[in-house]
């Protein structure tokens, strides 16, 4: 893999302080959805409530309490936000409720920062190179490493994290019969150079200029189709 910036998704459970992490190629919705699905599948369930930062993959606008709000505003009485449609779709699929940190409230993010620092210290220092695919790294290094760390003692309660983790597991929602598909779709028009533009990048396609194409975006690739469902590009 060429040298590039990667992202780490970390989920911490409240009673046990058990942590799960996975490495992602980017911080977009498709990657976040794929990472959460990987962790949910490993745990065998879904936390009923998950607290997030105000990441753009989930929140498109933060409102002030008391603003005149439209009916589709999430948690209008507490922390009113407009939620991204794809994120709503994932919430409905898994059944969890999302909570969000207050803006400009660094004190609310201490446990998150601690968890990220813990992952960095245990898995990425000294600096390492990731010379394999991310799915393999997650399944052979990060997830097993997080499991092994449950043999440690809780920093306050004096019990093994694995023992406390059973309480967290008992509170999980069951996984749906089918895992969430985090792929998203959009349309684009082929330009004079037989390219389509997406998020500031250009992709070559086998189509004449002016052709409308459909782009399927997943966590690790793009598939570009024409109106006849013929694949005309891949990245």
mmCIF file of C-alpha atoms in Angstrom:
data_model
loop_
_atom_site.group_PDB
_atom_site.id
_atom_site.type_symbol
_atom_site.label_atom_id
_atom_site.label_comp_id
_atom_site.label_asym_id
_atom_site.label_seq_id
_atom_site.Cartn_x
_atom_site.Cartn_y
_atom_site.Cartn_z
ATOM 1 C CA UNK A 1 0.000 0.000 0.000
ATOM 2 C CA UNK A 2 1.444 3.440 -0.885
ATOM 3 C CA UNK A 3 2.303 5.691 2.036
ATOM 4 C CA UNK A 4 -0.886 7.496 3.067
ATOM 5 C CA UNK A 5 -2.862 8.638 6.077
ATOM 6 C CA UNK A 6 -5.167 6.037 7.594
ATOM 7 C CA UNK A 7 -7.871 6.338 10.227
ATOM 8 C CA UNK A 8 -8.567 4.295 13.349
ATOM 9 C CA UNK A 9 -12.075 3.659 14.658
ATOM 10 C CA UNK A 10 -12.231 2.910 18.407
ATOM 11 C CA UNK A 11 -15.287 1.720 20.350
ATOM 12 C CA UNK A 12 -15.151 1.597 24.176
ATOM 13 C CA UNK A 13 -17.761 -0.176 26.284
ATOM 14 C CA UNK A 14 -18.898 1.680 29.433
ATOM 15 C CA UNK A 15 -18.933 -0.894 32.243
ATOM 16 C CA UNK A 16 -15.828 -2.880 31.405
ATOM 17 C CA UNK A 17 -13.729 -0.303 29.545
ATOM 18 C CA UNK A 18 -13.188 -3.014 26.903
ATOM 19 C CA UNK A 19 -11.926 -1.452 23.686
ATOM 20 C CA UNK A 20 -12.218 -2.533 20.083
ATOM 21 C CA UNK A 21 -10.438 -0.908 17.169
ATOM 22 C CA UNK A 22 -10.106 -1.268 13.423
ATOM 23 C CA UNK A 23 -7.972 0.483 10.843
ATOM 24 C CA UNK A 24 -9.792 2.267 8.014
ATOM 25 C CA UNK A 25 -8.580 3.738 4.711
ATOM 26 C CA UNK A 26 -10.522 6.985 5.295
ATOM 27 C CA UNK A 27 -13.000 8.706 7.604
ATOM 28 C CA UNK A 28 -15.959 8.754 5.214
ATOM 29 C CA UNK A 29 -19.324 7.167 5.947
ATOM 30 C CA UNK A 30 -18.646 3.973 4.018
ATOM 31 C CA UNK A 31 -15.494 3.293 6.064
ATOM 32 C CA UNK A 32 -17.111 4.143 9.408
ATOM 33 C CA UNK A 33 -20.069 1.876 8.598
ATOM 34 C CA UNK A 34 -17.731 -0.942 7.605
ATOM 35 C CA UNK A 35 -15.669 -0.523 10.787
ATOM 36 C CA UNK A 36 -18.675 -0.489 13.100
ATOM 37 C CA UNK A 37 -20.109 -3.537 11.362
ATOM 38 C CA UNK A 38 -16.808 -5.376 11.837
ATOM 39 C CA UNK A 39 -16.822 -4.597 15.570
ATOM 40 C CA UNK A 40 -20.518 -5.434 16.029
ATOM 41 C CA UNK A 41 -20.007 -8.764 14.294
ATOM 42 C CA UNK A 42 -17.036 -9.567 16.507
ATOM 43 C CA UNK A 43 -18.940 -8.712 19.695
ATOM 44 C CA UNK A 44 -22.023 -10.587 18.520
ATOM 45 C CA UNK A 45 -24.339 -7.647 19.157
ATOM 46 C CA UNK A 46 -24.888 -3.899 19.065
ATOM 47 C CA UNK A 47 -24.666 -1.410 21.952
ATOM 48 C CA UNK A 48 -28.130 0.133 22.468
ATOM 49 C CA UNK A 49 -26.632 3.631 22.759
ATOM 50 C CA UNK A 50 -23.400 4.859 21.188
ATOM 51 C CA UNK A 51 -21.847 8.266 21.827
ATOM 52 C CA UNK A 52 -20.125 9.917 18.882
ATOM 53 C CA UNK A 53 -18.159 13.040 18.217
ATOM 54 C CA UNK A 54 -19.809 15.481 15.798
ATOM 55 C CA UNK A 55 -18.222 13.788 12.801
ATOM 56 C CA UNK A 56 -19.396 14.947 9.381
ATOM 57 C CA UNK A 57 -20.197 11.349 8.425
ATOM 58 C CA UNK A 58 -23.065 11.491 10.951
ATOM 59 C CA UNK A 59 -23.947 15.143 11.596
ATOM 60 C CA UNK A 60 -24.563 17.644 8.817
ATOM 61 C CA UNK A 61 -25.571 20.568 11.067
ATOM 62 C CA UNK A 62 -25.592 21.358 14.797
ATOM 63 C CA UNK A 63 -28.394 23.618 16.011
ATOM 64 C CA UNK A 64 -28.640 25.677 19.170
ATOM 65 C CA UNK A 65 -31.289 24.681 21.729
ATOM 66 C CA UNK A 66 -34.310 26.914 21.200
ATOM 67 C CA UNK A 67 -33.827 27.322 17.451
ATOM 68 C CA UNK A 68 -36.944 26.972 15.309
ATOM 69 C CA UNK A 69 -36.393 23.432 14.082
ATOM 70 C CA UNK A 70 -37.776 21.288 11.297
ATOM 71 C CA UNK A 71 -39.533 18.012 12.224
ATOM 72 C CA UNK A 72 -36.617 15.882 11.044
ATOM 73 C CA UNK A 73 -34.158 17.282 13.594
ATOM 74 C CA UNK A 74 -32.669 14.586 15.820
ATOM 75 C CA UNK A 75 -32.943 14.907 19.625
ATOM 76 C CA UNK A 76 -34.567 18.332 19.297
ATOM 77 C CA UNK A 77 -35.051 18.795 23.064
ATOM 78 C CA UNK A 78 -31.499 17.933 24.056
ATOM 79 C CA UNK A 79 -28.753 18.401 21.482
ATOM 80 C CA UNK A 80 -30.514 19.265 18.211
ATOM 81 C CA UNK A 81 -28.696 18.046 15.118
ATOM 82 C CA UNK A 82 -29.459 17.278 11.535
ATOM 83 C CA UNK A 83 -28.322 13.713 10.912
ATOM 84 C CA UNK A 84 -26.917 12.504 7.595
ATOM 85 C CA UNK A 85 -29.442 10.248 5.832
ATOM 86 C CA UNK A 86 -26.994 7.361 5.395
ATOM 87 C CA UNK A 87 -26.172 7.450 9.107
ATOM 88 C CA UNK A 88 -29.905 7.378 9.933
ATOM 89 C CA UNK A 89 -30.201 4.331 7.707
ATOM 90 C CA UNK A 90 -27.470 2.555 9.677
ATOM 91 C CA UNK A 91 -29.048 3.527 13.013
ATOM 92 C CA UNK A 92 -32.401 2.089 11.914
ATOM 93 C CA UNK A 93 -30.797 -1.093 10.596
ATOM 94 C CA UNK A 94 -28.940 -1.882 13.836
ATOM 95 C CA UNK A 95 -31.432 -0.266 16.220
ATOM 96 C CA UNK A 96 -28.948 1.768 18.258
ATOM 97 C CA UNK A 97 -29.516 5.293 19.508
ATOM 98 C CA UNK A 98 -26.816 7.869 18.823
ATOM 99 C CA UNK A 99 -25.695 10.500 21.288
ATOM 100 C CA UNK A 100 -23.309 13.298 20.356
ATOM 101 C CA UNK A 101 -20.787 15.322 22.293
ATOM 102 C CA UNK A 102 -21.441 19.012 22.796
ATOM 103 C CA UNK A 103 -19.504 21.237 20.446
ATOM 104 C CA UNK A 104 -16.387 22.873 21.925
ATOM 105 C CA UNK A 105 -16.601 20.623 24.987
ATOM 106 C CA UNK A 106 -13.228 18.936 25.183
ATOM 107 C CA UNK A 107 -13.952 17.620 28.677
ATOM 108 C CA UNK A 108 -16.547 15.247 27.181
ATOM 109 C CA UNK A 109 -13.978 13.603 24.938
ATOM 110 C CA UNK A 110 -11.449 12.534 27.535
ATOM 111 C CA UNK A 111 -12.325 8.840 27.470
ATOM 112 C CA UNK A 112 -12.271 8.876 23.672
ATOM 113 C CA UNK A 113 -8.833 10.494 23.570
ATOM 114 C CA UNK A 114 -7.580 8.014 26.169
ATOM 115 C CA UNK A 115 -8.861 5.093 24.097
ATOM 116 C CA UNK A 116 -7.219 6.405 20.936
ATOM 117 C CA UNK A 117 -3.961 6.943 22.809
ATOM 118 C CA UNK A 118 -4.168 3.409 24.199
ATOM 119 C CA UNK A 119 -4.582 1.958 20.698
ATOM 120 C CA UNK A 120 -1.705 4.042 19.357
ATOM 121 C CA UNK A 121 0.610 3.027 22.201
ATOM 122 C CA UNK A 122 -0.211 -0.691 22.034
ATOM 123 C CA UNK A 123 -0.388 -1.265 18.278
ATOM 124 C CA UNK A 124 1.383 1.521 16.390
ATOM 125 C CA UNK A 125 4.426 2.485 18.470
ATOM 126 C CA UNK A 126 7.171 2.261 17.528
ATOM 127 C CA UNK A 127 5.942 3.283 14.071
ATOM 128 C CA UNK A 128 5.080 0.324 11.888
ATOM 129 C CA UNK A 129 4.381 -0.151 8.197
ATOM 130 C CA UNK A 130 1.131 -1.748 7.093
ATOM 131 C CA UNK A 131 2.245 -3.910 4.178
ATOM 132 C CA UNK A 132 -0.907 -6.005 3.887
ATOM 133 C CA UNK A 133 -4.582 -5.281 3.300
ATOM 134 C CA UNK A 134 -6.438 -3.566 6.116
ATOM 135 C CA UNK A 135 -8.994 -6.345 6.565
ATOM 136 C CA UNK A 136 -6.168 -8.778 7.277
ATOM 137 C CA UNK A 137 -4.496 -6.355 9.706
ATOM 138 C CA UNK A 138 -7.771 -5.836 11.574
ATOM 139 C CA UNK A 139 -8.596 -9.537 11.802
ATOM 140 C CA UNK A 140 -5.101 -10.753 12.732
ATOM 141 C CA UNK A 141 -3.647 -7.859 14.759
ATOM 142 C CA UNK A 142 -6.075 -5.249 16.052
ATOM 143 C CA UNK A 143 -9.143 -7.299 16.996
ATOM 144 C CA UNK A 144 -7.139 -10.186 18.568
ATOM 145 C CA UNK A 145 -4.972 -7.615 20.356
ATOM 146 C CA UNK A 146 -8.035 -5.946 21.836
ATOM 147 C CA UNK A 147 -9.329 -9.339 22.961
ATOM 148 C CA UNK A 148 -6.001 -10.150 24.621
ATOM 149 C CA UNK A 149 -6.047 -6.815 26.473
ATOM 150 C CA UNK A 150 -9.185 -7.947 28.313
ATOM 151 C CA UNK A 151 -6.932 -10.056 30.520
ATOM 152 C CA UNK A 152 -5.763 -6.812 32.126
ATOM 153 C CA UNK A 153 -7.292 -5.507 35.343
ATOM 154 C CA UNK A 154 -9.762 -2.628 35.242
ATOM 155 C CA UNK A 155 -8.023 0.569 36.346
ATOM 156 C CA UNK A 156 -10.693 1.312 39.012
ATOM 157 C CA UNK A 157 -12.719 -1.803 39.774
ATOM 158 C CA UNK A 158 -9.896 -4.276 40.407
ATOM 159 C CA UNK A 159 -11.440 -7.011 38.262
ATOM 160 C CA UNK A 160 -10.399 -8.522 34.963
ATOM 161 C CA UNK A 161 -11.831 -6.531 32.051
ATOM 162 C CA UNK A 162 -13.008 -9.803 30.496
ATOM 163 C CA UNK A 163 -15.149 -10.536 33.542
ATOM 164 C CA UNK A 164 -16.732 -7.070 33.430
ATOM 165 C CA UNK A 165 -17.173 -7.341 29.671
ATOM 166 C CA UNK A 166 -19.838 -9.996 30.173
ATOM 167 C CA UNK A 167 -22.110 -7.325 31.673
ATOM 168 C CA UNK A 168 -21.643 -5.178 28.580
ATOM 169 C CA UNK A 169 -22.357 -8.136 26.328
ATOM 170 C CA UNK A 170 -25.567 -8.940 28.180
ATOM 171 C CA UNK A 171 -26.837 -5.443 27.343
ATOM 172 C CA UNK A 172 -26.144 -5.703 23.591
ATOM 173 C CA UNK A 173 -28.937 -5.680 21.039
ATOM 174 C CA UNK A 174 -28.998 -8.778 18.817
ATOM 175 C CA UNK A 175 -27.430 -8.528 15.394
ATOM 176 C CA UNK A 176 -29.937 -8.324 12.538
ATOM 177 C CA UNK A 177 -30.201 -11.322 10.222
ATOM 178 C CA UNK A 178 -28.352 -9.355 7.550
ATOM 179 C CA UNK A 179 -25.449 -7.029 8.289
ATOM 180 C CA UNK A 180 -25.678 -3.421 7.153
ATOM 181 C CA UNK A 181 -24.542 -2.599 3.614
ATOM 182 C CA UNK A 182 -22.673 0.689 3.936
ATOM 183 C CA UNK A 183 -22.294 1.247 0.196
ATOM 184 C CA UNK A 184 -23.601 4.553 -1.166
ATOM 185 C CA UNK A 185 -24.648 5.549 -4.684
ATOM 186 C CA UNK A 186 -24.436 8.780 -6.639
ATOM 187 C CA UNK A 187 -24.709 10.003 -10.228
ATOM 188 C CA UNK A 188 -22.083 11.724 -12.363
ATOM 189 C CA UNK A 189 -21.694 12.938 -15.928
ATOM 190 C CA UNK A 190 -18.688 12.007 -18.099
ATOM 191 C CA UNK A 191 -16.601 15.042 -19.094
ATOM 192 C CA UNK A 192 -14.668 15.784 -22.295
ATOM 193 C CA UNK A 193 -11.741 13.640 -21.110
ATOM 194 C CA UNK A 194 -13.879 10.522 -20.509
ATOM 195 C CA UNK A 195 -13.613 11.097 -16.787
ATOM 196 C CA UNK A 196 -16.029 11.501 -13.917
ATOM 197 C CA UNK A 197 -15.373 13.707 -10.892
ATOM 198 C CA UNK A 198 -16.045 12.584 -7.341
ATOM 199 C CA UNK A 199 -14.938 14.358 -4.168
ATOM 200 C CA UNK A 200 -12.161 16.209 -5.974
ATOM 201 C CA UNK A 201 -10.782 13.122 -7.744
ATOM 202 C CA UNK A 202 -10.990 12.117 -11.425
ATOM 203 C CA UNK A 203 -11.753 8.575 -12.616
ATOM 204 C CA UNK A 204 -11.326 7.324 -16.176
ATOM 205 C CA UNK A 205 -14.363 5.565 -17.654
ATOM 206 C CA UNK A 206 -15.175 3.751 -20.875
ATOM 207 C CA UNK A 207 -17.955 6.126 -21.926
ATOM 208 C CA UNK A 208 -18.553 9.008 -24.305
ATOM 209 C CA UNK A 209 -18.690 12.516 -22.916
ATOM 210 C CA UNK A 210 -22.077 13.573 -21.619
ATOM 211 C CA UNK A 211 -23.002 10.044 -20.540
ATOM 212 C CA UNK A 212 -24.637 9.795 -17.132
ATOM 213 C CA UNK A 213 -23.138 7.060 -14.955
ATOM 214 C CA UNK A 214 -23.880 5.626 -11.517
ATOM 215 C CA UNK A 215 -21.145 5.300 -8.914
ATOM 216 C CA UNK A 216 -21.238 2.714 -6.140
ATOM 217 C CA UNK A 217 -18.882 3.680 -3.330
ATOM 218 C CA UNK A 218 -17.796 1.154 -0.691
ATOM 219 C CA UNK A 219 -15.155 1.302 2.034
ATOM 220 C CA UNK A 220 -12.361 0.237 -0.301
ATOM 221 C CA UNK A 221 -13.375 0.740 -3.933
ATOM 222 C CA UNK A 222 -15.590 2.495 -6.471
ATOM 223 C CA UNK A 223 -17.639 0.757 -9.137
ATOM 224 C CA UNK A 224 -18.942 2.862 -12.023
ATOM 225 C CA UNK A 225 -21.896 1.617 -14.095
ATOM 226 C CA UNK A 226 -23.740 2.989 -17.121
ATOM 227 C CA UNK A 227 -27.521 3.085 -17.574
ATOM 228 C CA UNK A 228 -27.463 -0.529 -18.829
ATOM 229 C CA UNK A 229 -25.733 -1.718 -15.632
ATOM 230 C CA UNK A 230 -22.489 -2.279 -17.563
ATOM 231 C CA UNK A 231 -19.345 -1.696 -15.547
ATOM 232 C CA UNK A 232 -17.410 1.146 -17.188
ATOM 233 C CA UNK A 233 -14.898 1.981 -14.464
ATOM 234 C CA UNK A 234 -13.383 0.659 -11.255
ATOM 235 C CA UNK A 235 -11.033 2.090 -8.653
#
